[in-house]
CSV table of C-alpha atoms in Angstrom, one decimal:
chain,number,residue,atom,x,y,z
Z,9,UNK,CA,108.5,100.8,85.2
Z,10,UNK,CA,111.5,100.2,87.6
Z,11,UNK,CA,111.3,98.0,90.6
Z,12,UNK,CA,111.8,100.9,93.0
Z,13,UNK,CA,108.6,102.4,91.7
Z,14,UNK,CA,106.8,99.5,93.4
Z,15,UNK,CA,108.5,100.2,96.8
Z,16,UNK,CA,107.0,102.2,99.6
Z,17,UNK,CA,108.2,103.4,103.0
Z,18,UNK,CA,106.1,103.1,106.1
Z,19,UNK,CA,106.7,106.6,107.4
Z,20,UNK,CA,106.0,107.6,111.0
Z,21,UNK,CA,107.1,110.4,113.3
Z,22,UNK,CA,110.7,109.7,114.6
Z,23,UNK,CA,111.3,108.2,118.0
Z,24,UNK,CA,107.7,107.1,118.5
Z,25,UNK,CA,108.7,103.4,118.2
Z,26,UNK,CA,111.2,104.0,121.0
Z,27,UNK,CA,109.4,106.4,123.3
Z,28,UNK,CA,107.6,103.8,125.5
Z,29,UNK,CA,110.3,101.2,125.2
Z,30,UNK,CA,107.7,98.7,124.1
Z,31,UNK,CA,109.7,96.9,121.4
Z,32,UNK,CA,113.3,96.6,122.8
Z,33,UNK,CA,114.7,98.7,120.0
Z,34,UNK,CA,118.4,99.8,120.3
Z,35,UNK,CA,119.8,103.2,119.7
Z,36,UNK,CA,118.0,106.5,119.2
Z,37,UNK,CA,115.8,107.3,116.2
Z,38,UNK,CA,116.0,110.8,114.5
Z,39,UNK,CA,115.3,109.8,110.9
Z,40,UNK,CA,112.2,111.4,109.5
Z,41,UNK,CA,109.9,109.8,106.9
Z,42,UNK,CA,111.4,112.0,104.1
Z,43,UNK,CA,114.9,111.2,105.2
Z,44,UNK,CA,114.1,107.5,105.3
Z,45,UNK,CA,112.7,107.6,101.7
Z,46,UNK,CA,115.9,109.3,100.5
Z,47,UNK,CA,118.2,107.0,102.5
Z,48,UNK,CA,116.6,103.8,101.1
Z,49,UNK,CA,115.9,105.3,97.6
Z,50,UNK,CA,112.2,104.7,97.8
Z,51,UNK,CA,109.7,107.0,95.9
Z,52,UNK,CA,106.4,106.2,97.6
Z,53,UNK,CA,105.2,106.8,101.2
Z,54,UNK,CA,102.6,105.6,103.7
Z,55,UNK,CA,102.5,108.5,106.1
Z,56,UNK,CA,100.8,106.9,109.1
Z,57,UNK,CA,99.7,108.4,112.4
Z,58,UNK,CA,101.1,107.0,115.7
Z,59,UNK,CA,100.6,108.3,119.2
Z,60,UNK,CA,98.6,111.3,117.8
Z,61,UNK,CA,101.4,112.4,115.5
Z,62,UNK,CA,101.3,114.0,113.0
Z,63,UNK,CA,98.6,116.3,114.2
Z,64,UNK,CA,96.0,117.8,111.9
Z,65,UNK,CA,96.1,119.9,109.9
Z,66,UNK,CA,98.5,118.0,107.8
Z,67,UNK,CA,99.6,120.6,105.3
Z,68,UNK,CA,103.2,121.0,106.5
Z,69,UNK,CA,103.7,117.2,106.6
Z,70,UNK,CA,102.2,116.8,103.1
Z,71,UNK,CA,104.2,119.7,101.6
Z,72,UNK,CA,107.5,118.1,102.6
Z,73,UNK,CA,106.4,114.9,100.7
Z,74,UNK,CA,105.3,116.7,97.5
Z,75,UNK,CA,108.2,115.3,95.5
Z,76,UNK,CA,107.2,111.7,96.3
Z,77,UNK,CA,105.5,109.8,93.5
Z,78,UNK,CA,102.6,108.5,95.7
Z,79,UNK,CA,101.5,109.1,99.3
Z,80,UNK,CA,99.0,107.2,101.4
Z,81,UNK,CA,97.8,109.0,104.5
Z,82,UNK,CA,96.8,107.3,107.8
Z,83,UNK,CA,93.3,107.6,109.0
Z,84,UNK,CA,91.4,106.2,112.0
Z,85,UNK,CA,87.9,104.8,112.0
Z,86,UNK,CA,85.3,106.7,114.1
Z,87,UNK,CA,87.4,109.9,113.9
Z,88,UNK,CA,85.5,112.3,111.6
Z,89,UNK,CA,87.8,115.2,112.3
Z,90,UNK,CA,90.9,113.3,111.2
Z,91,UNK,CA,89.0,112.0,108.2
Z,92,UNK,CA,88.1,115.5,107.1
Z,93,UNK,CA,91.7,116.6,107.6
Z,94,UNK,CA,92.9,113.8,105.3
Z,95,UNK,CA,90.3,114.6,102.7
Z,96,UNK,CA,91.3,118.2,102.8
Z,97,UNK,CA,95.0,117.6,102.4
Z,98,UNK,CA,94.4,115.0,99.8
Z,99,UNK,CA,92.6,117.5,97.7
Z,100,UNK,CA,95.5,119.9,97.8
Z,101,UNK,CA,98.3,117.5,97.1
Z,102,UNK,CA,97.8,115.4,93.9
Z,103,UNK,CA,100.3,112.7,95.0
Z,104,UNK,CA,98.1,111.7,97.9
Z,105,UNK,CA,96.1,108.8,96.5
Z,106,UNK,CA,94.6,107.0,99.5
Z,107,UNK,CA,93.9,106.8,103.2
Z,108,UNK,CA,95.0,103.7,105.2
Z,109,UNK,CA,93.6,102.1,108.4
Z,110,UNK,CA,96.4,100.8,110.6
Z,111,UNK,CA,95.9,98.0,113.1
Z,112,UNK,CA,92.3,97.8,112.1
Z,113,UNK,CA,91.4,94.1,111.8
Z,114,UNK,CA,91.6,93.0,115.5
Z,115,UNK,CA,88.5,91.4,117.0
Z,116,UNK,CA,88.2,94.4,119.4
Z,117,UNK,CA,88.2,97.0,116.7
Z,118,UNK,CA,85.9,95.1,114.5
Z,119,UNK,CA,83.4,94.7,117.3
Z,120,UNK,CA,83.0,98.5,117.4
Z,121,UNK,CA,81.8,99.0,113.8
Z,122,UNK,CA,79.9,97.0,111.2
Z,123,UNK,CA,81.2,96.7,107.6
Z,124,UNK,CA,78.7,99.4,106.7
Z,125,UNK,CA,80.7,101.9,108.8
Z,126,UNK,CA,83.8,101.2,106.7
Z,127,UNK,CA,81.6,101.4,103.5
Z,128,UNK,CA,80.5,104.9,104.7
Z,129,UNK,CA,84.2,105.9,105.3
Z,130,UNK,CA,85.2,104.7,101.9
Z,131,UNK,CA,82.3,106.5,100.2
Z,132,UNK,CA,83.3,109.8,101.9
Z,133,UNK,CA,86.9,109.3,100.8
Z,134,UNK,CA,85.6,108.7,97.2
Z,135,UNK,CA,83.2,111.6,97.0
Z,136,UNK,CA,83.7,114.3,99.7
Z,137,UNK,CA,86.9,116.0,98.5
Z,138,UNK,CA,88.2,117.8,95.5
Z,139,UNK,CA,89.2,114.3,94.0
Z,140,UNK,CA,88.6,110.7,95.1
Z,141,UNK,CA,90.8,109.0,97.6
Z,142,UNK,CA,91.0,105.2,98.0
Z,143,UNK,CA,90.8,103.3,101.2
Z,144,UNK,CA,93.5,100.9,102.2
Z,145,UNK,CA,94.0,98.8,105.3
Z,146,UNK,CA,96.6,96.8,107.2
Z,147,UNK,CA,95.9,93.0,107.6
Z,148,UNK,CA,98.2,90.8,109.7
Z,149,UNK,CA,99.0,87.1,109.1
Z,150,UNK,CA,97.3,86.4,112.4
Z,151,UNK,CA,94.0,87.9,111.1
Z,152,UNK,CA,93.3,85.6,108.1
Z,153,UNK,CA,89.7,84.6,109.0
Z,154,UNK,CA,86.6,84.6,106.9
Z,155,UNK,CA,84.8,87.1,109.3
Z,156,UNK,CA,87.2,89.8,107.9
Z,157,UNK,CA,86.0,89.3,104.4
Z,158,UNK,CA,82.9,91.7,104.6
Z,159,UNK,CA,85.3,94.4,105.8
Z,160,UNK,CA,88.0,93.6,103.2
Z,161,UNK,CA,85.3,94.1,100.5
Z,162,UNK,CA,84.8,97.7,101.6
Z,163,UNK,CA,88.5,98.5,101.1
Z,164,UNK,CA,90.1,99.4,97.8
Z,165,UNK,CA,93.5,97.7,98.6
Z,166,UNK,CA,95.0,95.6,101.4
Z,167,UNK,CA,98.5,95.7,102.8
Z,168,UNK,CA,99.5,92.3,104.2
Z,169,UNK,CA,102.0,92.0,107.0
Z,170,UNK,CA,103.8,89.2,108.9
Z,171,UNK,CA,103.6,90.8,112.4
Z,172,UNK,CA,105.8,88.2,114.2
Z,173,UNK,CA,109.0,86.9,112.7
Z,174,UNK,CA,108.2,83.5,114.0
Z,175,UNK,CA,105.6,83.4,111.2
Z,176,UNK,CA,108.1,84.3,108.4
Z,177,UNK,CA,108.9,80.7,107.5
Z,178,UNK,CA,105.1,80.3,106.6
Z,179,UNK,CA,105.1,83.5,104.5
Z,180,UNK,CA,104.2,81.7,101.2
Z,181,UNK,CA,101.4,79.7,102.8
Z,182,UNK,CA,100.0,82.7,104.7
Z,183,UNK,CA,100.2,84.8,101.5
Z,184,UNK,CA,98.0,82.2,99.7
Z,185,UNK,CA,95.5,82.5,102.6
Z,186,UNK,CA,95.5,86.3,102.3
Z,187,UNK,CA,95.0,86.1,98.6
Z,188,UNK,CA,92.1,83.7,99.0
Z,189,UNK,CA,90.2,85.9,101.5
Z,190,UNK,CA,91.1,89.1,99.6
Z,191,UNK,CA,90.0,87.7,96.2
Z,192,UNK,CA,91.2,90.0,93.4
Z,193,UNK,CA,91.6,93.0,95.7
Z,194,UNK,CA,95.0,94.7,95.1
Z,195,UNK,CA,97.5,93.5,97.7
Z,196,UNK,CA,100.7,95.1,98.9
Z,197,UNK,CA,103.1,93.3,101.3
Z,198,UNK,CA,104.8,94.8,104.2
Z,199,UNK,CA,108.3,94.0,105.4
Z,200,UNK,CA,109.6,94.5,108.9
Z,201,UNK,CA,113.3,95.1,109.7
Z,202,UNK,CA,112.8,94.5,113.4
Z,203,UNK,CA,110.9,91.7,115.1
Z,204,UNK,CA,108.6,94.0,117.2
Z,205,UNK,CA,106.6,91.2,118.8
Z,206,UNK,CA,109.6,89.5,120.2
Z,207,UNK,CA,111.9,92.5,120.7
Z,208,UNK,CA,114.8,91.2,118.7
Z,209,UNK,CA,116.7,91.4,115.4
Z,210,UNK,CA,115.4,89.5,112.4
Z,211,UNK,CA,118.1,87.1,111.3
Z,212,UNK,CA,119.5,87.9,107.9
Z,213,UNK,CA,118.6,84.4,106.6
Z,214,UNK,CA,114.9,85.3,107.3
Z,215,UNK,CA,115.3,88.7,105.7
Z,216,UNK,CA,116.7,87.0,102.6
Z,217,UNK,CA,113.9,84.5,102.5
Z,218,UNK,CA,111.3,87.3,103.0
Z,219,UNK,CA,112.6,89.5,100.3
Z,220,UNK,CA,113.0,86.6,97.9
Z,221,UNK,CA,109.4,85.6,98.3
Z,222,UNK,CA,108.1,89.2,97.9
Z,223,UNK,CA,110.4,89.9,95.0
Z,224,UNK,CA,109.0,86.9,93.2
Z,225,UNK,CA,105.4,87.8,94.0
Z,226,UNK,CA,106.0,91.3,92.7
Z,227,UNK,CA,107.6,90.0,89.4
Z,228,UNK,CA,104.7,87.7,88.7
Z,229,UNK,CA,102.1,90.4,89.4
Z,230,UNK,CA,100.6,88.9,92.6
Z,231,UNK,CA,101.3,92.0,94.6
Z,232,UNK,CA,101.3,95.7,93.7
Z,233,UNK,CA,104.2,96.7,95.9
Z,234,UNK,CA,106.4,96.1,98.9
Z,235,UNK,CA,106.2,98.4,102.0
Z,236,UNK,CA,109.3,98.8,104.1
Z,237,UNK,CA,108.9,99.4,107.9
Z,238,UNK,CA,110.3,102.0,108.6
Z,239,UNK,CA,112.2,105.2,109.0
Z,240,UNK,CA,111.8,104.6,112.8
Z,241,UNK,CA,114.5,101.9,112.6
Z,242,UNK,CA,116.4,103.3,109.7
Z,243,UNK,CA,119.2,105.0,111.7
Z,244,UNK,CA,119.7,102.7,114.7
Z,245,UNK,CA,122.3,100.4,113.3
Z,246,UNK,CA,120.3,97.3,112.3
Z,247,UNK,CA,121.9,94.7,110.0
Z,248,UNK,CA,118.5,94.2,108.4
Z,249,UNK,CA,118.4,97.9,107.4
Z,250,UNK,CA,121.8,97.7,105.7
Z,251,UNK,CA,120.7,94.5,104.0
Z,252,UNK,CA,117.5,96.1,102.6
Z,253,UNK,CA,119.3,99.3,101.5
Z,254,UNK,CA,121.9,97.2,99.6
Z,255,UNK,CA,119.2,95.1,98.1
Z,256,UNK,CA,117.4,98.2,96.8
Z,257,UNK,CA,120.6,99.5,95.4
Z,258,UNK,CA,121.1,96.2,93.5
Z,259,UNK,CA,117.6,95.7,92.3
Z,260,UNK,CA,115.9,99.1,92.4
Z,261,UNK,CA,116.5,100.0,88.7
Z,262,UNK,CA,115.5,96.7,87.3
Z,263,UNK,CA,112.6,96.9,84.8
Z,264,UNK,CA,109.5,95.1,86.1
Protein backbone atom coordinates (compact mmCIF):
# COMPACT_ATOMS: atom_id res chain seq x y z
CA UNK A 1 0.00 0.00 0.00
CA UNK A 2 1.25 3.49 -0.86
CA UNK A 3 1.31 6.31 1.65
CA UNK A 4 -1.20 8.33 -0.39
CA UNK A 5 -3.72 5.51 0.12
CA UNK A 6 -3.72 6.58 3.78
CA UNK A 7 -4.48 10.24 2.96
CA UNK A 8 -7.93 11.83 3.10
CA UNK A 9 -9.31 15.23 2.16
CA UNK A 10 -11.81 17.01 4.39
CA UNK A 11 -14.23 18.02 1.65
CA UNK A 12 -16.77 20.80 2.11
CA UNK A 13 -18.83 23.02 -0.16
CA UNK A 14 -16.67 25.83 -1.62
CA UNK A 15 -16.73 29.34 -0.10
CA UNK A 16 -18.50 28.27 3.11
CA UNK A 17 -15.35 28.82 5.18
CA UNK A 18 -15.30 32.38 3.80
CA UNK A 19 -18.97 33.27 3.68
CA UNK A 20 -19.42 34.75 7.15
CA UNK A 21 -15.82 36.03 7.44
CA UNK A 22 -15.44 34.14 10.71
CA UNK A 23 -11.90 32.90 10.17
CA UNK A 24 -10.02 35.79 8.55
CA UNK A 25 -9.28 33.77 5.42
CA UNK A 26 -7.72 35.59 2.45
CA UNK A 27 -8.77 35.27 -1.16
CA UNK A 28 -11.83 33.63 -2.69
CA UNK A 29 -12.48 29.88 -2.61
CA UNK A 30 -13.90 28.09 -5.65
CA UNK A 31 -12.21 24.68 -5.30
CA UNK A 32 -14.69 21.81 -4.95
CA UNK A 33 -13.97 18.68 -2.89
CA UNK A 34 -13.28 16.67 -6.05
CA UNK A 35 -10.97 19.36 -7.41
CA UNK A 36 -9.18 19.46 -4.06
CA UNK A 37 -8.62 15.70 -4.10
CA UNK A 38 -7.19 15.88 -7.62
CA UNK A 39 -5.05 18.92 -6.78
CA UNK A 40 -3.44 17.30 -3.75
CA UNK A 41 -3.35 13.78 -5.19
CA UNK A 42 -5.50 12.33 -2.41
CA UNK A 43 -7.72 9.28 -3.09
CA UNK A 44 -10.05 9.34 -0.03
CA UNK A 45 -12.70 11.86 0.97
CA UNK A 46 -14.62 12.98 4.05
CA UNK A 47 -17.60 14.78 2.46
CA UNK A 48 -18.89 16.81 5.37
CA UNK A 49 -21.92 19.07 5.71
CA UNK A 50 -21.47 22.73 6.60
CA UNK A 51 -24.17 25.41 6.72
CA UNK A 52 -26.77 22.99 5.33
CA UNK A 53 -24.68 22.06 2.29
CA UNK A 54 -24.73 19.66 0.57
CA UNK A 55 -28.47 19.25 0.76
CA UNK A 56 -30.16 15.85 0.74
CA UNK A 57 -30.67 13.84 -1.36
CA UNK A 58 -26.93 13.31 -1.85
CA UNK A 59 -26.93 11.28 -5.07
CA UNK A 60 -25.37 13.94 -7.30
CA UNK A 61 -22.62 14.71 -4.77
CA UNK A 62 -21.89 11.00 -4.29
CA UNK A 63 -21.85 10.25 -8.03
CA UNK A 64 -19.11 12.85 -8.56
CA UNK A 65 -16.96 11.02 -5.99
CA UNK A 66 -17.48 7.51 -7.37
CA UNK A 67 -13.85 7.22 -8.48
CA UNK A 68 -12.53 7.90 -4.96
CA UNK A 69 -11.25 4.86 -3.08
CA UNK A 70 -13.15 5.60 0.14
CA UNK A 71 -15.71 8.20 1.14
CA UNK A 72 -17.03 9.09 4.60
CA UNK A 73 -20.23 11.15 4.69
CA UNK A 74 -21.18 13.81 7.23
CA UNK A 75 -24.16 13.21 9.48
CA UNK A 76 -25.72 15.13 12.37
CA UNK A 77 -27.05 13.70 15.64
CA UNK A 78 -30.77 14.13 16.15
CA UNK A 79 -31.41 14.54 12.42
CA UNK A 80 -33.19 11.36 11.27
CA UNK A 81 -33.91 12.69 7.77
CA UNK A 82 -30.22 13.36 7.14
CA UNK A 83 -29.30 9.98 8.60
CA UNK A 84 -31.76 8.24 6.29
CA UNK A 85 -30.34 10.14 3.30
CA UNK A 86 -26.78 9.07 4.20
CA UNK A 87 -27.85 5.44 4.63
CA UNK A 88 -29.62 5.55 1.27
CA UNK A 89 -26.69 7.03 -0.65
CA UNK A 90 -24.28 4.74 1.15
CA UNK A 91 -26.22 1.73 -0.06
CA UNK A 92 -25.99 2.88 -3.66
CA UNK A 93 -22.28 3.83 -3.70
CA UNK A 94 -19.91 1.06 -2.54
CA UNK A 95 -17.02 3.44 -1.80
CA UNK A 96 -19.03 5.16 0.96
CA UNK A 97 -17.89 3.31 4.08
CA UNK A 98 -18.94 5.45 7.05
CA UNK A 99 -20.77 8.47 8.40
CA UNK A 100 -18.97 11.08 10.51
CA UNK A 101 -20.11 13.41 13.29
CA UNK A 102 -18.40 16.79 13.05
CA UNK A 103 -17.94 19.14 16.04
CA UNK A 104 -19.73 16.62 18.23
CA UNK A 105 -17.80 16.33 21.51
CA UNK A 106 -18.51 19.78 22.95
CA UNK A 107 -20.13 19.89 26.40
CA UNK A 108 -23.19 21.59 24.90
CA UNK A 109 -23.82 18.86 22.35
CA UNK A 110 -23.10 16.02 24.74
CA UNK A 111 -25.66 17.44 27.15
CA UNK A 112 -28.35 16.94 24.51
CA UNK A 113 -27.96 13.17 24.12
CA UNK A 114 -26.78 10.25 26.23
CA UNK A 115 -24.30 7.70 24.88
CA UNK A 116 -27.25 5.42 24.17
CA UNK A 117 -28.44 7.87 21.49
CA UNK A 118 -25.12 7.51 19.69
CA UNK A 119 -25.33 3.74 20.11
CA UNK A 120 -28.73 3.83 18.41
CA UNK A 121 -27.34 5.97 15.57
CA UNK A 122 -24.47 3.55 15.10
CA UNK A 123 -26.80 0.54 15.16
CA UNK A 124 -28.96 2.07 12.44
CA UNK A 125 -25.90 2.78 10.29
CA UNK A 126 -24.81 -0.83 10.76
CA UNK A 127 -28.13 -2.45 9.98
CA UNK A 128 -30.70 -0.23 8.24
CA UNK A 129 -29.21 0.06 4.77
CA UNK A 130 -28.24 -2.24 1.91
CA UNK A 131 -24.85 -2.70 3.61
CA UNK A 132 -23.37 -1.60 6.94
CA UNK A 133 -21.79 1.82 7.40
CA UNK A 134 -19.43 2.67 10.25
CA UNK A 135 -19.72 5.67 12.56
CA UNK A 136 -16.78 8.07 12.89
CA UNK A 137 -16.49 11.27 14.92
CA UNK A 138 -14.28 14.34 15.24
CA UNK A 139 -12.45 14.79 18.56
CA UNK A 140 -10.44 17.94 19.29
CA UNK A 141 -7.33 18.19 21.46
CA UNK A 142 -9.33 20.44 23.81
CA UNK A 143 -11.88 17.66 24.46
CA UNK A 144 -9.65 14.93 25.92
CA UNK A 145 -11.65 14.21 29.07
CA UNK A 146 -12.80 10.92 30.52
CA UNK A 147 -16.49 11.88 30.28
CA UNK A 148 -16.10 11.52 26.50
CA UNK A 149 -15.13 7.84 26.79
CA UNK A 150 -18.70 6.41 26.90
CA UNK A 151 -19.42 8.24 23.61
CA UNK A 152 -16.12 7.25 22.02
CA UNK A 153 -16.97 3.60 22.76
CA UNK A 154 -20.07 3.96 20.58
CA UNK A 155 -18.01 5.06 17.54
CA UNK A 156 -16.17 2.79 15.13
CA UNK A 157 -13.32 5.26 14.56
CA UNK A 158 -12.17 8.66 15.83
CA UNK A 159 -10.53 11.51 13.95
CA UNK A 160 -8.24 13.58 16.20
CA UNK A 161 -7.65 17.27 15.45
CA UNK A 162 -5.49 20.07 16.87
CA UNK A 163 -8.10 22.80 16.63
CA UNK A 164 -5.83 25.73 17.61
CA UNK A 165 -2.27 26.04 16.24
CA UNK A 166 -1.12 27.19 19.69
CA UNK A 167 -1.53 23.54 20.73
CA UNK A 168 0.60 22.14 17.90
CA UNK A 169 3.85 22.12 19.94
CA UNK A 170 2.02 19.69 22.29
CA UNK A 171 0.87 17.41 19.47
CA UNK A 172 2.82 14.35 20.63
CA UNK A 173 1.66 14.72 24.23
CA UNK A 174 -1.94 15.31 23.22
CA UNK A 175 -1.93 12.38 20.84
CA UNK A 176 -0.87 10.12 23.72
CA UNK A 177 -3.86 11.43 25.70
CA UNK A 178 -6.15 10.78 22.75
CA UNK A 179 -4.82 7.26 22.36
CA UNK A 180 -5.32 6.64 26.08
CA UNK A 181 -8.99 7.66 26.11
CA UNK A 182 -9.72 5.99 22.76
CA UNK A 183 -8.10 2.69 23.70
CA UNK A 184 -7.61 0.50 20.65
CA UNK A 185 -10.21 2.41 18.62
CA UNK A 186 -8.92 3.20 15.09
CA UNK A 187 -7.57 6.77 15.03
CA UNK A 188 -7.13 9.16 12.14
CA UNK A 189 -5.36 12.51 12.58
CA UNK A 190 -6.56 15.72 11.00
CA UNK A 191 -4.20 18.42 9.74
CA UNK A 192 -5.20 22.05 9.29
CA UNK A 193 -3.52 24.37 6.79
CA UNK A 194 -4.96 27.53 8.35
CA UNK A 195 -5.19 28.47 12.04
CA UNK A 196 -8.96 28.96 12.17
CA UNK A 197 -9.19 29.80 15.85
CA UNK A 198 -6.64 32.59 15.61
CA UNK A 199 -7.39 33.73 12.04
CA UNK A 200 -3.82 33.44 10.81
CA UNK A 201 -1.34 31.46 8.76
CA UNK A 202 0.27 28.40 10.33
CA UNK A 203 4.06 28.90 10.27
CA UNK A 204 5.84 26.47 7.97
CA UNK A 205 8.00 25.35 10.91
CA UNK A 206 4.84 24.15 12.68
CA UNK A 207 3.53 22.54 9.49
CA UNK A 208 6.83 20.67 9.20
CA UNK A 209 6.63 19.53 12.83
CA UNK A 210 2.98 18.50 12.45
CA UNK A 211 3.58 16.45 9.32
CA UNK A 212 6.72 14.84 10.77
CA UNK A 213 4.81 13.66 13.86
CA UNK A 214 1.85 12.32 11.90
CA UNK A 215 4.08 10.72 9.27
CA UNK A 216 5.88 8.84 12.04
CA UNK A 217 2.62 7.77 13.70
CA UNK A 218 1.37 6.51 10.36
CA UNK A 219 4.52 4.52 9.64
CA UNK A 220 4.46 2.79 13.04
CA UNK A 221 0.76 1.95 12.78
CA UNK A 222 -0.52 4.23 15.55
CA UNK A 223 -2.93 5.98 13.17
CA UNK A 224 -4.91 4.75 10.18
CA UNK A 225 -4.59 7.89 8.10
CA UNK A 226 -4.10 11.66 7.82
CA UNK A 227 -6.98 13.98 6.89
CA UNK A 228 -6.10 17.28 5.22
CA UNK A 229 -8.39 20.27 5.81
CA UNK A 230 -9.43 21.24 3.18
CA UNK A 231 -10.47 22.14 -0.36
CA UNK A 232 -11.91 25.34 1.17
CA UNK A 233 -8.36 26.72 1.55
CA UNK A 234 -6.81 24.88 -1.40
CA UNK A 235 -6.94 27.73 -3.91
CA UNK A 236 -6.41 30.89 -1.82
CA UNK A 237 -2.63 31.12 -1.95
CA UNK A 238 -1.56 29.66 1.41
CA UNK A 239 2.09 28.65 1.87
CA UNK A 240 0.91 25.70 3.97
CA UNK A 241 -1.10 24.39 1.01
CA UNK A 242 1.93 24.50 -1.28
CA UNK A 243 4.00 22.85 1.45
CA UNK A 244 1.53 19.95 1.84
CA UNK A 245 1.06 19.49 -1.90
CA UNK A 246 4.82 19.22 -2.36
CA UNK A 247 5.10 16.86 0.62
CA UNK A 248 2.49 14.55 -0.91
CA UNK A 249 4.30 14.65 -4.26
CA UNK A 250 7.51 13.63 -2.48
CA UNK A 251 6.14 10.94 -0.15
CA UNK A 252 2.82 9.86 -1.66
CA UNK A 253 4.14 6.87 -3.58
CA UNK A 254 6.21 5.46 -0.73
CA UNK A 255 5.28 1.93 0.29
CA UNK A 256 3.93 1.85 3.85
